[in-house]
mmCIF file of C-alpha atoms in Angstrom:
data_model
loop_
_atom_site.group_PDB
_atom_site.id
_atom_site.type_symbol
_atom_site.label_atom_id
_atom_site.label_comp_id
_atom_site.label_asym_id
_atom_site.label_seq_id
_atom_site.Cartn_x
_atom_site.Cartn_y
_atom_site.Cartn_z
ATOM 1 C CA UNK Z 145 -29.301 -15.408 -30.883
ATOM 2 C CA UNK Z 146 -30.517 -15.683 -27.304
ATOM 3 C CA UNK Z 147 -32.202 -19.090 -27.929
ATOM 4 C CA UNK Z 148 -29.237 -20.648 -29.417
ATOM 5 C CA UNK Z 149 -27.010 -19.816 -27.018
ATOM 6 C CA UNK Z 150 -28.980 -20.976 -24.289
ATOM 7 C CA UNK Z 151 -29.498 -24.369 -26.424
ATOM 8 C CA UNK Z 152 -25.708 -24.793 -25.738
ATOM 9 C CA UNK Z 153 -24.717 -27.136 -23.146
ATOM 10 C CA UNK Z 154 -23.938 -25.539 -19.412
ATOM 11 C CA UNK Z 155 -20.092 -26.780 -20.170
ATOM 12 C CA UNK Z 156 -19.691 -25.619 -23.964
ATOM 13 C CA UNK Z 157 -21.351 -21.843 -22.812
ATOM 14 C CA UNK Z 158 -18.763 -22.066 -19.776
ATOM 15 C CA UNK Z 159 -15.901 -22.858 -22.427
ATOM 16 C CA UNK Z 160 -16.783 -20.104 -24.293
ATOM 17 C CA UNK Z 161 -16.809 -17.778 -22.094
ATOM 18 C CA UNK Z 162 -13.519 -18.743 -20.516
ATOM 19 C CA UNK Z 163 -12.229 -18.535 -23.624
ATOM 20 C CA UNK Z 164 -13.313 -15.055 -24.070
ATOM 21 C CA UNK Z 165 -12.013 -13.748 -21.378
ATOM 22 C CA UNK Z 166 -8.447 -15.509 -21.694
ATOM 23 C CA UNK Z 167 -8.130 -13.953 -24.975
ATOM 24 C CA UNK Z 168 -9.139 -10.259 -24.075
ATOM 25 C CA UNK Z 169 -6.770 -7.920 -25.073
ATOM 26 C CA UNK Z 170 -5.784 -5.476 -22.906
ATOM 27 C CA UNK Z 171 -4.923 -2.617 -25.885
ATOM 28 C CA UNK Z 172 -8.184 -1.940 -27.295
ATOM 29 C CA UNK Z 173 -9.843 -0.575 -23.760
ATOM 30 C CA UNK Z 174 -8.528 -2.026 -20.791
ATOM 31 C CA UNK Z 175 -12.349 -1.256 -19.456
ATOM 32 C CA UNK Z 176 -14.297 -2.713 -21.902
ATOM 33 C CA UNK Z 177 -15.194 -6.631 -20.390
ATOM 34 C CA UNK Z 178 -16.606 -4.880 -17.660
ATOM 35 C CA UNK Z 179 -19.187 -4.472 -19.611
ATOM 36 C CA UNK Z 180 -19.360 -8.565 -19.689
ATOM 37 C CA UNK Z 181 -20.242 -9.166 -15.919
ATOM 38 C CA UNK Z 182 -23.236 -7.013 -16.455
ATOM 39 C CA UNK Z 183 -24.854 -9.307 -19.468
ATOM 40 C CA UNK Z 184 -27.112 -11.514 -17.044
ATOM 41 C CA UNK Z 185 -26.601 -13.341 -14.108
ATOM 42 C CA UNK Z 186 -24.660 -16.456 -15.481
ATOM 43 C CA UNK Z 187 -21.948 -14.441 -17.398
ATOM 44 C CA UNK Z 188 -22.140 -11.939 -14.127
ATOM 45 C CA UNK Z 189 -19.489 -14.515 -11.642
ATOM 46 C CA UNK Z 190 -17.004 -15.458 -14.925
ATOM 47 C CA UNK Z 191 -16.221 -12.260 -15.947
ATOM 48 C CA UNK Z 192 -16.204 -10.367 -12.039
ATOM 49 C CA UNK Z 193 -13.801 -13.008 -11.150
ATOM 50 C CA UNK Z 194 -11.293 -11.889 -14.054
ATOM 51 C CA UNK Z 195 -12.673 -7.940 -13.485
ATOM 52 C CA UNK Z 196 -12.071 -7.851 -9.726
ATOM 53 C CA UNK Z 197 -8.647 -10.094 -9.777
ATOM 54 C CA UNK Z 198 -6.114 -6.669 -10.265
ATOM 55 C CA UNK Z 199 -7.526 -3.608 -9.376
ATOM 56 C CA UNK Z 200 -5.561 -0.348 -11.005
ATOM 57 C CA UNK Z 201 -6.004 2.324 -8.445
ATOM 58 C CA UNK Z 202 -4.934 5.709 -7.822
ATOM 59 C CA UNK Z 203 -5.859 8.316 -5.319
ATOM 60 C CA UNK Z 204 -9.565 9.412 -7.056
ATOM 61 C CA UNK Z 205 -10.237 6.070 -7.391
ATOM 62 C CA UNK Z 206 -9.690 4.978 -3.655
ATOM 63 C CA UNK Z 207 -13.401 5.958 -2.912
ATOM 64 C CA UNK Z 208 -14.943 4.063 -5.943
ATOM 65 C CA UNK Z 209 -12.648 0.960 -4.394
ATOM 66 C CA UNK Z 210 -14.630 1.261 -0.761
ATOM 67 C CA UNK Z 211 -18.308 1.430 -2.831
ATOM 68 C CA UNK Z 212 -17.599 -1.787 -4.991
ATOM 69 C CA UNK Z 213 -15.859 -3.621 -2.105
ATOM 70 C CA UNK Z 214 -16.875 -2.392 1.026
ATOM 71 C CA UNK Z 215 -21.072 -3.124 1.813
ATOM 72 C CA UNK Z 216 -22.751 -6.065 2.051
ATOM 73 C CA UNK Z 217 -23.902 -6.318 -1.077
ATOM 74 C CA UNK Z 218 -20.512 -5.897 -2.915
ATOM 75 C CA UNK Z 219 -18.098 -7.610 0.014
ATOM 76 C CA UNK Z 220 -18.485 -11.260 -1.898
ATOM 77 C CA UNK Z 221 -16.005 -9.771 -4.278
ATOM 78 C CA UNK Z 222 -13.046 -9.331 -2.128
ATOM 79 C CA UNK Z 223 -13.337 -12.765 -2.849
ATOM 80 C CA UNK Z 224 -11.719 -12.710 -6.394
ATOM 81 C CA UNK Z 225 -9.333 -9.980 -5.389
ATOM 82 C CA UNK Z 226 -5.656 -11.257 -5.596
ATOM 83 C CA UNK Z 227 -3.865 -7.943 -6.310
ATOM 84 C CA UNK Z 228 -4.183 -4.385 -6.040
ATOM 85 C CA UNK Z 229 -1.763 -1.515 -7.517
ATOM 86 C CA UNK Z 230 -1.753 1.739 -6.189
ATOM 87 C CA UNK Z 231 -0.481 4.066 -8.713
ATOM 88 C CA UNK Z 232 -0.276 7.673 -7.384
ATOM 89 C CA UNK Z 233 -0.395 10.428 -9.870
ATOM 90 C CA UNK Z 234 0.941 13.837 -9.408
ATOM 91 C CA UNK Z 235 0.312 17.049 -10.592
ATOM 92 C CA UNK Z 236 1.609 18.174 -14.274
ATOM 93 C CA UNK Z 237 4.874 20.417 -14.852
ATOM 94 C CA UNK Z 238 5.878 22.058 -17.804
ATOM 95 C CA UNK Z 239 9.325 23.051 -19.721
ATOM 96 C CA UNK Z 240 9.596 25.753 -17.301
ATOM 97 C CA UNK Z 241 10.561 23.347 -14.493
ATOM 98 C CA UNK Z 242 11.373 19.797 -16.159
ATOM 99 C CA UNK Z 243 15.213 20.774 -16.589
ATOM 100 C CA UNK Z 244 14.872 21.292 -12.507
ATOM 101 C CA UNK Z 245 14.913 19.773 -9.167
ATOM 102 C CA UNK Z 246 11.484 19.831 -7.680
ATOM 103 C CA UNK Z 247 11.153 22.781 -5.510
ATOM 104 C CA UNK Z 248 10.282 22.604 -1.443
ATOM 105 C CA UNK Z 249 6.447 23.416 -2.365
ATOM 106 C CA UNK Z 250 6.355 20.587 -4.956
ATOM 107 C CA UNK Z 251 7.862 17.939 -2.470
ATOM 108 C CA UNK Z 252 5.676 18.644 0.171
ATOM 109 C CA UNK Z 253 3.025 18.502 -2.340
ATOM 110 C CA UNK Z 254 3.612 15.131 -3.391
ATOM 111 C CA UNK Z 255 4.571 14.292 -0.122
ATOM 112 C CA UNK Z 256 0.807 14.987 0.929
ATOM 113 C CA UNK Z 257 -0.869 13.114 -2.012
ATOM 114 C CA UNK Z 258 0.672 10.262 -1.610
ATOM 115 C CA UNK Z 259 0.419 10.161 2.133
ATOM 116 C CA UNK Z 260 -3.326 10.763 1.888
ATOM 117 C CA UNK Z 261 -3.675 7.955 -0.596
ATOM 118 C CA UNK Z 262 -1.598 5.190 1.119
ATOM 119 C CA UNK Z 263 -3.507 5.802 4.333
ATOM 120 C CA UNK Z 264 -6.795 5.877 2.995
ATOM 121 C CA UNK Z 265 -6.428 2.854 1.330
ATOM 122 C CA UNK Z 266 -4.980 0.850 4.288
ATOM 123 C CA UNK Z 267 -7.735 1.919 6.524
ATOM 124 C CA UNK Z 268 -10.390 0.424 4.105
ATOM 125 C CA UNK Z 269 -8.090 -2.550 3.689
ATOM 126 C CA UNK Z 270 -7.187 -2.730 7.690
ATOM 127 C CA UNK Z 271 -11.297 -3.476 8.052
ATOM 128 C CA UNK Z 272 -10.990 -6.423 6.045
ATOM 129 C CA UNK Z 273 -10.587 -9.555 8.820
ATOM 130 C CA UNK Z 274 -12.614 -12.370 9.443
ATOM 131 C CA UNK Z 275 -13.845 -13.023 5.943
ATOM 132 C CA UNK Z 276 -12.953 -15.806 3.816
ATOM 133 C CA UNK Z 277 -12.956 -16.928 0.648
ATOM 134 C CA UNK Z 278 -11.084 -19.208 -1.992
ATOM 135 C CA UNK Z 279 -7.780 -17.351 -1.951
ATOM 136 C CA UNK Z 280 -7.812 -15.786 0.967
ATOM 137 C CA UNK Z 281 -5.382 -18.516 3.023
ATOM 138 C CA UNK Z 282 -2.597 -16.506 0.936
ATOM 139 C CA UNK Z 283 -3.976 -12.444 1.618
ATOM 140 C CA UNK Z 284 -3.764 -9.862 -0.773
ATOM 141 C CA UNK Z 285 -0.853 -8.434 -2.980
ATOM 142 C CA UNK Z 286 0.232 -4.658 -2.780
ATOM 143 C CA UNK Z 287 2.007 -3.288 -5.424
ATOM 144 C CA UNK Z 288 3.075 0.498 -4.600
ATOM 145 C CA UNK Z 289 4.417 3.130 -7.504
ATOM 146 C CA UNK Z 290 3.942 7.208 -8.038
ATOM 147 C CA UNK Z 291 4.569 9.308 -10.925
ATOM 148 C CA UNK Z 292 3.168 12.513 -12.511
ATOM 149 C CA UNK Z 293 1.786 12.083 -16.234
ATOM 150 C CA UNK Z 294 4.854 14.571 -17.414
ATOM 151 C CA UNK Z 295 7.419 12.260 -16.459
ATOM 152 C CA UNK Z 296 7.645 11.076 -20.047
ATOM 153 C CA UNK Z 297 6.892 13.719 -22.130
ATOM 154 C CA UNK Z 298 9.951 15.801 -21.476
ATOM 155 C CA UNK Z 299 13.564 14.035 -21.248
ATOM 156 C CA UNK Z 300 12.850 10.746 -20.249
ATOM 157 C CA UNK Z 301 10.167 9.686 -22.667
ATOM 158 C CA UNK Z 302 9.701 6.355 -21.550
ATOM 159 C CA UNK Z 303 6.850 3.951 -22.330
ATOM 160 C CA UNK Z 304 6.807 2.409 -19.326
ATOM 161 C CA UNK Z 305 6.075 5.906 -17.506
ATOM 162 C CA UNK Z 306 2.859 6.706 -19.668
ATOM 163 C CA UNK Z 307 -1.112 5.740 -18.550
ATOM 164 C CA UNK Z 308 -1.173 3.577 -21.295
ATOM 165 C CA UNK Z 309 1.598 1.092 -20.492
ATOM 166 C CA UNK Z 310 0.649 -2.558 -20.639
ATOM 167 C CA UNK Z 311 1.136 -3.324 -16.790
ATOM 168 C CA UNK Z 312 -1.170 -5.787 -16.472
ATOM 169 C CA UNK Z 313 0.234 -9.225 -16.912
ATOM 170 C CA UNK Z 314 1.473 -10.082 -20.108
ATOM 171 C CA UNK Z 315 1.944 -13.581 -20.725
ATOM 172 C CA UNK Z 316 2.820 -12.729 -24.666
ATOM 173 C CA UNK Z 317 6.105 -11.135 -25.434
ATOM 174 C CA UNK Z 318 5.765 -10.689 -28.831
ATOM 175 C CA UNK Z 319 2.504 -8.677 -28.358
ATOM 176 C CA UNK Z 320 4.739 -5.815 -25.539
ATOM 177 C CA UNK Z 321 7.277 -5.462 -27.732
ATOM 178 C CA UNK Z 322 4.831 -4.909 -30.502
ATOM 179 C CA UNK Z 323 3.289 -2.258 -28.175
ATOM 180 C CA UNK Z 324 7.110 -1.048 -27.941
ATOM 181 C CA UNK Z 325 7.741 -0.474 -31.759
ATOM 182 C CA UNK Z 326 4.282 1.066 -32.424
ATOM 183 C CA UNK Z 327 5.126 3.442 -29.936
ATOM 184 C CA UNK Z 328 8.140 4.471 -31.141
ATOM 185 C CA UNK Z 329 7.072 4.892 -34.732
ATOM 186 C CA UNK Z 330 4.536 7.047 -33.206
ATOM 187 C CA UNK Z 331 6.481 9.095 -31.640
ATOM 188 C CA UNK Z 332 9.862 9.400 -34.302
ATOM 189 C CA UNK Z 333 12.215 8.435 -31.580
ATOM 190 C CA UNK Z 334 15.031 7.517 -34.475
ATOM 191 C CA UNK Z 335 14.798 11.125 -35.641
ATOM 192 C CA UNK Z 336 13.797 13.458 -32.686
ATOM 193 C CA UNK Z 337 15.503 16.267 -32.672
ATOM 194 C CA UNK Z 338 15.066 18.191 -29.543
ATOM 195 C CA UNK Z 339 18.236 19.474 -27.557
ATOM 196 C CA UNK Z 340 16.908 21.100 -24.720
ATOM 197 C CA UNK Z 341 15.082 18.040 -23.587
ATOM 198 C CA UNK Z 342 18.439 15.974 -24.623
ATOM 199 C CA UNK Z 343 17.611 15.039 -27.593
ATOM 200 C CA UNK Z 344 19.737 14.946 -30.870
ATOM 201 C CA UNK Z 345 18.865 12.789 -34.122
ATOM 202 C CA UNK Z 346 16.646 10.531 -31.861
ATOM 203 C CA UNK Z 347 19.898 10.063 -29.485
ATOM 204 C CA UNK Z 348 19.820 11.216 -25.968
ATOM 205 C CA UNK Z 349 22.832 13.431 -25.153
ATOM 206 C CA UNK Z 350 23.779 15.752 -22.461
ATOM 207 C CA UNK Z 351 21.026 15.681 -19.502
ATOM 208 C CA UNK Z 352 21.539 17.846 -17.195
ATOM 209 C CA UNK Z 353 21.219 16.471 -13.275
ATOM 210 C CA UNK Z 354 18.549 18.684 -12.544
ATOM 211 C CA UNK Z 355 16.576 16.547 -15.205
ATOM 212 C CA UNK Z 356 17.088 13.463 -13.859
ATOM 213 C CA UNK Z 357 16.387 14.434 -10.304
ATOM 214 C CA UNK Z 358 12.783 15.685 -11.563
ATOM 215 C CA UNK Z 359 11.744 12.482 -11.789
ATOM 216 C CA UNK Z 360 14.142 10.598 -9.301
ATOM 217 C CA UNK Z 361 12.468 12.419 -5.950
ATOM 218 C CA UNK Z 362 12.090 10.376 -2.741
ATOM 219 C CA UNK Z 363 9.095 10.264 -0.606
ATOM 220 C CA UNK Z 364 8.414 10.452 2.777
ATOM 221 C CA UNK Z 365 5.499 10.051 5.029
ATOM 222 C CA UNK Z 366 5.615 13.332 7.099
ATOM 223 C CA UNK Z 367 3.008 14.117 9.901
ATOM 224 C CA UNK Z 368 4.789 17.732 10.093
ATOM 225 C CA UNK Z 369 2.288 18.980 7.077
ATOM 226 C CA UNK Z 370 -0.481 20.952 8.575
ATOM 227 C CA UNK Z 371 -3.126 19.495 5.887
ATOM 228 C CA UNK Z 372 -2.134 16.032 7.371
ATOM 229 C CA UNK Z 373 -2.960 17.431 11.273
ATOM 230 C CA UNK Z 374 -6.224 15.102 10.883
ATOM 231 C CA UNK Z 375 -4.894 11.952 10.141
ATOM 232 C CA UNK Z 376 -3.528 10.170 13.030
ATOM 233 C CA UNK Z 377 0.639 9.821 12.665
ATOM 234 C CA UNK Z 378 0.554 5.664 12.625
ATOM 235 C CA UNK Z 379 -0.786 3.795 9.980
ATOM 236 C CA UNK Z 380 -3.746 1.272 10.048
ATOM 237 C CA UNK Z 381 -2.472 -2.257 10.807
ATOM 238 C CA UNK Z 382 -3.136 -4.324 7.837
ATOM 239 C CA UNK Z 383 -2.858 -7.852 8.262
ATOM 240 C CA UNK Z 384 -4.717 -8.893 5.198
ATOM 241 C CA UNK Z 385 -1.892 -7.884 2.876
ATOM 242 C CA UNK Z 386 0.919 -10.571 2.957
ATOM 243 C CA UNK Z 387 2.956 -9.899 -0.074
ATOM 244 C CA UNK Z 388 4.103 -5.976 -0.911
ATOM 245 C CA UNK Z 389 5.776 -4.816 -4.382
ATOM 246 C CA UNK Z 390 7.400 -1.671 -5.240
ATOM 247 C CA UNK Z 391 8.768 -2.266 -8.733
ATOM 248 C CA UNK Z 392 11.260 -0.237 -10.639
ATOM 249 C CA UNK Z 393 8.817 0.875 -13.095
ATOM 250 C CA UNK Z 394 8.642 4.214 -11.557
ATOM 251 C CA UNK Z 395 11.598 6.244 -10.366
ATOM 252 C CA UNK Z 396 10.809 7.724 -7.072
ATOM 253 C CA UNK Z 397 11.336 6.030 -4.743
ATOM 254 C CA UNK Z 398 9.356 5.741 -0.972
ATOM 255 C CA UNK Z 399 12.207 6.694 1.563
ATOM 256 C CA UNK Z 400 13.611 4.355 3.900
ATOM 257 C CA UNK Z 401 12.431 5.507 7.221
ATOM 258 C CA UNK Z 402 8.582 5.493 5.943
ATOM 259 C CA UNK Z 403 9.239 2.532 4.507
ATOM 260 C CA UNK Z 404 10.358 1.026 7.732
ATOM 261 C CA UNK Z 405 7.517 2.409 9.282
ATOM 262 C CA UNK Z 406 5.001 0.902 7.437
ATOM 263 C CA UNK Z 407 7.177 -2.478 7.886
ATOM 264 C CA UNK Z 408 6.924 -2.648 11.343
ATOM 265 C CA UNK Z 409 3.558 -0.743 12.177
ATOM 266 C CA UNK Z 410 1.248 -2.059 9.125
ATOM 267 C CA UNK Z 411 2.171 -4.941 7.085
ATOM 268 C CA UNK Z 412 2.323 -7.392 10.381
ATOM 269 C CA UNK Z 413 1.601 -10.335 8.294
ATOM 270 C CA UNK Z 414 3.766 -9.705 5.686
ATOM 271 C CA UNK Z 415 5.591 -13.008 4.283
ATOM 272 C CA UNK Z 416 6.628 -11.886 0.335
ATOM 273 C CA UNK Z 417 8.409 -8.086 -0.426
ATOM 274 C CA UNK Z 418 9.715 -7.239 -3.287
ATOM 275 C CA UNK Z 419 11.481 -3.895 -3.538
ATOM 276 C CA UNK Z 420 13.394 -2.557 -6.496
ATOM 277 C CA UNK Z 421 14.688 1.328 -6.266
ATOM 278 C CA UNK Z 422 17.195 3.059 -8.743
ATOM 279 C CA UNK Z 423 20.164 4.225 -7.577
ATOM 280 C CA UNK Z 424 20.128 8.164 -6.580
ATOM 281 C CA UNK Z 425 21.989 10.478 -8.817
ATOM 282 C CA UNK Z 426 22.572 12.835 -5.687
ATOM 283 C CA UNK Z 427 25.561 10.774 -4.087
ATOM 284 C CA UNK Z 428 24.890 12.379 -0.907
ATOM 285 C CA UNK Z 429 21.445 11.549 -0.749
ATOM 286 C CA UNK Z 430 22.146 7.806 -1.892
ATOM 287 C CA UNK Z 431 24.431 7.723 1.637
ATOM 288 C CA UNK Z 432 21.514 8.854 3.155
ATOM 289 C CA UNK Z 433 19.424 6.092 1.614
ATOM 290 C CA UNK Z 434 21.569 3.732 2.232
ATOM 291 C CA UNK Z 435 22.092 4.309 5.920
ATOM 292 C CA UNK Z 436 18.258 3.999 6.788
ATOM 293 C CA UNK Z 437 17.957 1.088 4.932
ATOM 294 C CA UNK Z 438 20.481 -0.353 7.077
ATOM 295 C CA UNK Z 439 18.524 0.536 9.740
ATOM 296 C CA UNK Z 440 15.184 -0.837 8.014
ATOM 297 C CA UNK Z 441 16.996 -4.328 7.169
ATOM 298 C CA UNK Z 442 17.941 -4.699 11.212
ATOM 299 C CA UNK Z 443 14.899 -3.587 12.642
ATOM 300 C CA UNK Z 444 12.219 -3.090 10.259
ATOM 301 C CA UNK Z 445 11.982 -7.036 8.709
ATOM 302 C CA UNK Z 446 9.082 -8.530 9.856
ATOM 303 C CA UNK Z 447 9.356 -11.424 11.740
ATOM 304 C CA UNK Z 448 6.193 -13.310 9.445
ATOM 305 C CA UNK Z 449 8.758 -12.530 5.978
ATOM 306 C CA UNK Z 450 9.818 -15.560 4.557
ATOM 307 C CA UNK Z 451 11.208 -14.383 0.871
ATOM 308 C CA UNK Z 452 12.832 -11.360 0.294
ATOM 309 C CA UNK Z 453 13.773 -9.830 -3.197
ATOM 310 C CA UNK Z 454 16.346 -6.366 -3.455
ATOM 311 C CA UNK Z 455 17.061 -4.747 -6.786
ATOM 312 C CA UNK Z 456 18.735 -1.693 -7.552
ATOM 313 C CA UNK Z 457 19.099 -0.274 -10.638
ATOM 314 C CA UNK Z 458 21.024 1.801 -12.619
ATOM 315 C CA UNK Z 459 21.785 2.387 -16.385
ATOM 316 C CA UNK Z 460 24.379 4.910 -18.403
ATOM 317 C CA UNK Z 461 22.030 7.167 -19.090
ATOM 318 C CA UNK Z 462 21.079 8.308 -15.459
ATOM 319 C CA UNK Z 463 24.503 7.375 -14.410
ATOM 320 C CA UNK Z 464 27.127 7.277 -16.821
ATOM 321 C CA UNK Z 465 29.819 7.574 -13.983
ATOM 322 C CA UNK Z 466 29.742 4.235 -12.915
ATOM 323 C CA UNK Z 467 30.535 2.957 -16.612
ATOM 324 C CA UNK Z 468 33.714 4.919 -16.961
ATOM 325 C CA UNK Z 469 37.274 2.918 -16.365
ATOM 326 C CA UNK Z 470 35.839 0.267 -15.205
ATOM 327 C CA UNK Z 471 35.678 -3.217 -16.387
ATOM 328 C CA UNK Z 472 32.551 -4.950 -17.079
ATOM 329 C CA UNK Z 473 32.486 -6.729 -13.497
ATOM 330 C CA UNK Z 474 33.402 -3.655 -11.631
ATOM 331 C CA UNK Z 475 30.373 -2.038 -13.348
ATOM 332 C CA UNK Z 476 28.138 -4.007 -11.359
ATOM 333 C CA UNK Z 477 29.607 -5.132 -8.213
ATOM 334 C CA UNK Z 478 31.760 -1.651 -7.813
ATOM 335 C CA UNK Z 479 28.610 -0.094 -5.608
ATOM 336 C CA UNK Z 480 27.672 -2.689 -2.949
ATOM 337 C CA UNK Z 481 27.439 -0.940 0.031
ATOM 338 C CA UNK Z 482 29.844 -3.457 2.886
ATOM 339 C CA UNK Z 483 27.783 -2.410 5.934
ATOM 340 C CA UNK Z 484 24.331 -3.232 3.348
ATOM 341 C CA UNK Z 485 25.601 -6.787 3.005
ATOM 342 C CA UNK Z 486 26.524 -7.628 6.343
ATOM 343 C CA UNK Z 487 23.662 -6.210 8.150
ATOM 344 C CA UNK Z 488 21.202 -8.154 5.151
ATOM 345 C CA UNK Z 489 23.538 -11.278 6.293
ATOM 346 C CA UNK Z 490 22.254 -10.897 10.407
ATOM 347 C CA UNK Z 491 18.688 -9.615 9.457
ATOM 348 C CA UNK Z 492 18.178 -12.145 7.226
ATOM 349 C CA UNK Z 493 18.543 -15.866 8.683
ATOM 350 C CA UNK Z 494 14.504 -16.791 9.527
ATOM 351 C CA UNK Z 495 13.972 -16.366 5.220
ATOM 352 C CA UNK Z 496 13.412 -19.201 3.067
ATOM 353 C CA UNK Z 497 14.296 -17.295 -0.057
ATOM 354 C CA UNK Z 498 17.047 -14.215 -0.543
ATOM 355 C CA UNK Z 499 17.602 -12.177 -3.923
ATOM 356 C CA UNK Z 500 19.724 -9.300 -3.414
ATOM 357 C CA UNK Z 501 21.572 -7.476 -6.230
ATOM 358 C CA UNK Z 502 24.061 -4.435 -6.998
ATOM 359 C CA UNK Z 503 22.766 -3.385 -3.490
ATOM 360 C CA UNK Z 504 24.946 -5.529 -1.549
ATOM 361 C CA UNK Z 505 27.764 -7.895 -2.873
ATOM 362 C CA UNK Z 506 27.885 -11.789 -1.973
ATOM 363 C CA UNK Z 507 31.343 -11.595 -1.037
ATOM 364 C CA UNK Z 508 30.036 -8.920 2.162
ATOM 365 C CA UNK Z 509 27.076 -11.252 2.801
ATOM 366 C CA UNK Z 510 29.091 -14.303 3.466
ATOM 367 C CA UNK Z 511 32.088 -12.601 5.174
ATOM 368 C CA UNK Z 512 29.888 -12.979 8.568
ATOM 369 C CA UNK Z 513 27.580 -15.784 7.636
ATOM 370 C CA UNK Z 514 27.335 -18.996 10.204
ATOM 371 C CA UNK Z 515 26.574 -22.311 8.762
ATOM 372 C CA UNK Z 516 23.622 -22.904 11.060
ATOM 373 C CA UNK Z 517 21.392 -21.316 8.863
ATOM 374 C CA UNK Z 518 19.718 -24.680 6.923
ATOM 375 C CA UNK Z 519 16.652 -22.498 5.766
ATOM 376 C CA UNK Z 520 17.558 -20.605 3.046
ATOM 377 C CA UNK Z 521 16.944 -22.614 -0.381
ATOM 378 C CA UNK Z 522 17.802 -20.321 -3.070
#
C-alpha cells in the first residue's frame, strides 16, 4: 500500500489529501484527523494546517494551548492559526437549583473561572509579537462564550447549548439540520412530558423567571475576589487579536463595564467586533445593561475598529411580554433604547461598516446624524 501511494504523482497525493480533509466530517469524532498530521512528514503540514486553523478551548485546555503553541519547536504553528474559541464551562447544578436564580456563591464562582481563563489566555496570546507568517497581516479571531453542561438538560434543552453542537463551520445546511432532527428523535421532544421543567406533551409551558435567569447570568471581571489577589487588576495588552466575537449561542452574557475594559485596555488593535447578547429578563438589570453600554459605545470603541456588528435577541419563550398587543413591527422596534441610538450615532463615524439591531432603532440613529460622514458603506 505504501509503494503505491508513493508511485503517485507529488500533485495527485496532494489532491488526495486535500480532498480528505475537505470532506471530514465533523460528527463522527471531531478529534480524529489529528491523528492524520502524525502519519509521516509529508501528510504532517496538510493536515496541521486544517488541525491548528480553529482551536476549541476552554479553561483546562488553556495550558495544553501554551505547550503546542508556545516553544520553539511548536511556534511555526501559530502560523495556521486563524481562530480561537474560548468556551468556558461551569460547574454542574441539579433540579434542586435549576428552577432558581444563581445564588451569591455561584456568581462569584463563575465570576472567578471565567476571569482566570480570559486572563490566562491573553497573557500567552499578549507574548505573541514580532512573528509572521501567511495570515498574520490580518491577526487572530477571538470568539468568547460560557456555559455550564446543565444548561440544557433541565428547561431549556437546547442543542445549541450541549458539547456536542456542530460549531465548527458548517458550510452544509442540510447536514445541521440533519444533526437537528436526530437530536430530537433522540430525545422525544414531540412527546416530553415533564411539567416541572416546563414541559407538557413536548410543548414548553409556564417557566418560571427564576428558570430563565439560571442560565441568563451576567459576568463581570471583579478584582474584589480574594482568590484573584494574584493576578494583577489590568489585563495583558493583546495586539495580535484584531477581530473579537461573542455570539448569541450562549446566554450569559459578559457585562458591560468588563467588557469596556477589555476594549480599551487589551484589544488595542482591534478592527472587527461582533457582539450579540439576549435581552435580560430582569428589566431592572437590562437598564443597568443598557446604561454601561452607553458608556462602552462613547468611550470604550477603539479607535483601530472599522466594522461593527450589534444584535440583541429575544424570542416568546424567554420573553413573551414583548409579543403581547403589539403589532408585528412594534414587536421588534418597540425596545430600542433612544439614548443607545444616538450615542452609537456620535461613537460611531470613523467605521466603515455598522449593523445594529433591536438594540437601537434607525429612526434614533439618524435623528443626530451629520452628512459629513462619507465612510460608512453599508
Amino acid at each position: 500500500m505504501a509503494e503505491c501511494w508513493t508511485n503517485l504523482p507529488a500533485e495527485i497525493r496532494m489532491m488526495i489529501l486535500r480532498i480528505v480533509v475537505e470532506d471530514y466530517r465533523f460528527e463522527s469524532d471531531r478529534y480524529a484527523r489529528a491523528g492524520y498530521a502524525s502519519v509521516c512528514r509529508e501528510w504532517q503540514p496538510v493536515f496541521e494546517a486544517m488541525n491548528f486553523r480553529r482551536l476549541n478551548l476552554d479553561q483546562g485546555r488553556i495550558v495544553d494551548f501554551e505547550k503546542v503553541m508556545g516553544n520553539e519547536a511548536t511556534r511555526y504553528r501559530r502560523g495556521y492559526l486563524e481562530y480561537i474559541f474560548l468556551n468556558i464551562k461551569f460547574d454542574d447544578y441539579d433540579c434542586t437549583v435549576c428552577q432558581l436564580k444563581e445564588d451569591d456563591e455561584t456568581i462569584m464562582n463563575n465570576n472567578a473561572v471565567f476571569f482566570r481563563a480570559l486572563w490566562n489566555l491573553l497573557f500567552i496570546l499578549s507574548k505573541w509579537i514580532g512573528f509572521v507568517g501567511s495570515r498574520r497581516q490580518y491577526g487572530l479571531t477571538l470568539e468568547l462564550g460560557a456555559y455550564s453542561p446543565s444548561d440544557c438538560k433541565h428547561t431549556f434543552i437546547d442543542f445549541h447549548l450541549e458539547e456536542i453542537y456542530p460549531f465548527q463551520p458548517v458550510n452544509n445546511t442540510e447536514r445541521l439540520i440533519d444533526a437537528y432532527k436526530r437530536r430530537f428523535d433522540r430525545l422525544g421532544l414531540d412527546t416530553l412530558n415533564d411539567p416541572y421543567h416546563g414541559w407538557v406533551n413536548g410543548q414548553r409551558e409556564g417557566l418560571s423567571l427564576g428558570s430563565k435567569q439560571r442560565i441568563m447570568g451576567t459576568l463581570t471581571m471583579d478584582d474584589g475576589l480574594p482568590e484573584l489577589s494574584i493576578y494583577p487588576y489590568t489585563f495583558p495588552r493583546v495586539e495580535i487579536i484584531t477581530d473579537l466575537r461573542i455570539r448569541r449561542q450562549f446566554y450569559r452574557k459578559i457585562a458591560a463595564k468588563s467588557l469596556d475594559n477589555l476594549l480599551r485596555e487589551t484589544f488595542t488593535c482591534l478592527k472587527w467586533f461582533c457582539h450579540e447578547a439576549w435581552h435580560d429578563v430582569d428589566p431592572q438589570q437590562q437598564l443597568c445593561f443598557e446604561k454601561d453600554y452607553t458608556r462602552l459605545l462613547l468611550h470604550g470603541i477603539p479607535s483601530t475598529l472599522r466594522e461593527l456588528s450589534i444584535f440583541e435577541n429575544f424570542n416568546k419563550l424567554l420573553h413573551p411580554e414583548h409579543f403581547k398587543q403589539l403589532t408585528y413591527l412594534e414587536q421588534y422596534t418597540k425596545r430600542a433604547n433612544p439614548s443607545l441610538s444616538k450615542t452609537l450615532s456620535k461613537s460611531s463615524r470613523l467605521l466603515t461598516r455598522l449593523s445594529a439591531a433591536f438594540l437601537v432603532d434607525v429612526v434614533d440613529f439618524f435623528a443626530s446624524f451629520q452628512s459629513t460622514n462619507n465612510q460608512i458603506r453599508t
